[in-house]
Amino acid sequence: MTDNNRQMWKELGIDIERHDALMNALLPIYQEWYLSQKNRPQGMGFFDFVVGDIHGIRVRELRQHAIDGYKVVATYCVFVPEEIVLAASAIPVGLCAGAQFSVPIAEQVLPRDTCPLIKSSFGFKLGRICPYVQTSHLIVGETTCDGKKKMFEILAEHHPVYVIEVPNKKTSASRHLWLAEVTAFKEVIEKLTGNKITEASLTEATKMLNNRRRALQRLHNTRKSRPAPISGKDALLVTQVSFYDDVARCTQQVNALAEELEKRVAAGEGVFPPDAPRILVSGSPMAIPNWKLHHILETAGAAVVCEESCIGTRAFSDLVPELGGTVEEQLGTIAERYMHIHCACFTPNAERLDDIVRLAREYQVDGVVHYNLQFCHTYAYEAIKVEKALEKEGIPLLRIETDYGDGDVGQLRTRIDAFLEMIRQ
Ligand code: BJ8
């Protein structure tokens, strides 16, 4: 941690003592869980560097952007159309919400029986620990689940917040509401930035984000091979970093990594033995630095080869068709693309079940682990349907409900060991 960083954090109003405690907890875990992995691709060097200076260089870039008169827009959900943010020369940043560290701070205010993702994100702001939050001019929330939408009301007492209404169904009436919300969001962003979104700027932003999605698709395609050329932990990290790194730079780095992985696949090289049980993790998102489940699975001998999650396939599977047209026409195309994110907040949500079965086949998995953040009711209820869908296909499932703490690690290890043993037989 350089003196320059500390000075910047002070200027951002960060609670330095708490922040030091967070870094002192986080970086040794990264060292132990990530850097100790064998035969990692060289392309992970960039992502190690990003994590090593997680609150340094990128925050400095965002601050410079703000000093130059532009805006930074923070988000928590893949439903926020980043195309609109970029098209107004603002920078979208997906906020961290995956750390246990900020949960007790949030519990001073929020009900304890709230999902850890909500508590973690709120605690980062309340505790003044996250320089990304402090750098942002606006946090964009959504109405995807009850806990989040009520938390945003309280968060608005501490930071400028705007909430987008995400419908709960995928009917044509819901699509109309969603398009109206996307259009209203464009107006909010234009007002915030003072920049008019044009046909050209929206087209350009769409291309940039599609290129990042294509790069992520390319990387994740390599995980379909046996043996997998990259660990699940590393692949998860790449997706996590893609939420806050510069879009063009990240795209370039992901493509470089994907190229290396394609060579590994061609040479039949991997990071696990070819007979390691292949696992699809499906469910609640794993925001950075939530690596707990992947770490337990992979240190138990499994290979995590896919995440059906918003920090996974839901973030990059669908592109926005690059059709051009007027701003209104492009907003319509963008809105429709986002309606293909099969979040458990939708009812019914059969498309997610289809996706899980399809991904299980494409990635040649031996089993699925359904990952449920504690107190996340939408995913917990949907797990019942996931179980039935997978049973029909003869694909084994393990349902996990957990938080960000380490209190249940021993119990999780025992259950995961038994699940892998059952798969191996
Ligand atoms: S599109 S999954 S990123 S809402 S906060 S629903 S874990 S109780 S995060 Fe999500 Fe958008 Fe949907 Fe994806 Fe449950 Fe927690 Fe709510 Fe959560």
mmCIF file of C-alpha atoms in Angstrom, residues 28 111 140 142 166 194 210 231 267 288-289 303 306 309 369 372 417-418:
data_model
loop_
_atom_site.group_PDB
_atom_site.id
_atom_site.type_symbol
_atom_site.label_atom_id
_atom_site.label_comp_id
_atom_site.label_asym_id
_atom_site.label_seq_id
_atom_site.Cartn_x
_atom_site.Cartn_y
_atom_site.Cartn_z
ATOM 1 C CA PRO A 28 -3.323 -13.261 2.874
ATOM 2 C CA PRO A 111 -32.136 -7.030 10.142
ATOM 3 C CA VAL A 140 -28.108 2.407 -9.162
ATOM 4 C CA GLU A 142 -33.049 -2.330 -8.587
ATOM 5 C CA VAL A 166 -37.278 -4.668 -12.724
ATOM 6 C CA GLY A 194 -25.020 16.605 -18.647
ATOM 7 C CA ASN A 210 -20.537 -6.945 -26.492
ATOM 8 C CA SER A 231 -9.447 -23.537 -12.329
ATOM 9 C CA ALA A 267 -2.341 -29.571 -26.281
ATOM 10 C CA ILE A 288 -15.778 -10.348 -5.133
ATOM 11 C CA PRO A 289 -14.159 -11.492 -2.778
ATOM 12 C CA ALA A 303 -13.083 -29.011 -11.006
ATOM 13 C CA CYS A 306 -19.151 -23.353 -15.071
ATOM 14 C CA SER A 309 -24.910 -17.152 -12.045
ATOM 15 C CA VAL A 369 -24.039 -27.600 -6.726
ATOM 16 C CA ASN A 372 -27.898 -20.303 -2.122
ATOM 17 C CA ASP A 417 -16.662 -34.725 0.176
ATOM 18 C CA ALA A 418 -19.665 -37.069 0.420
#
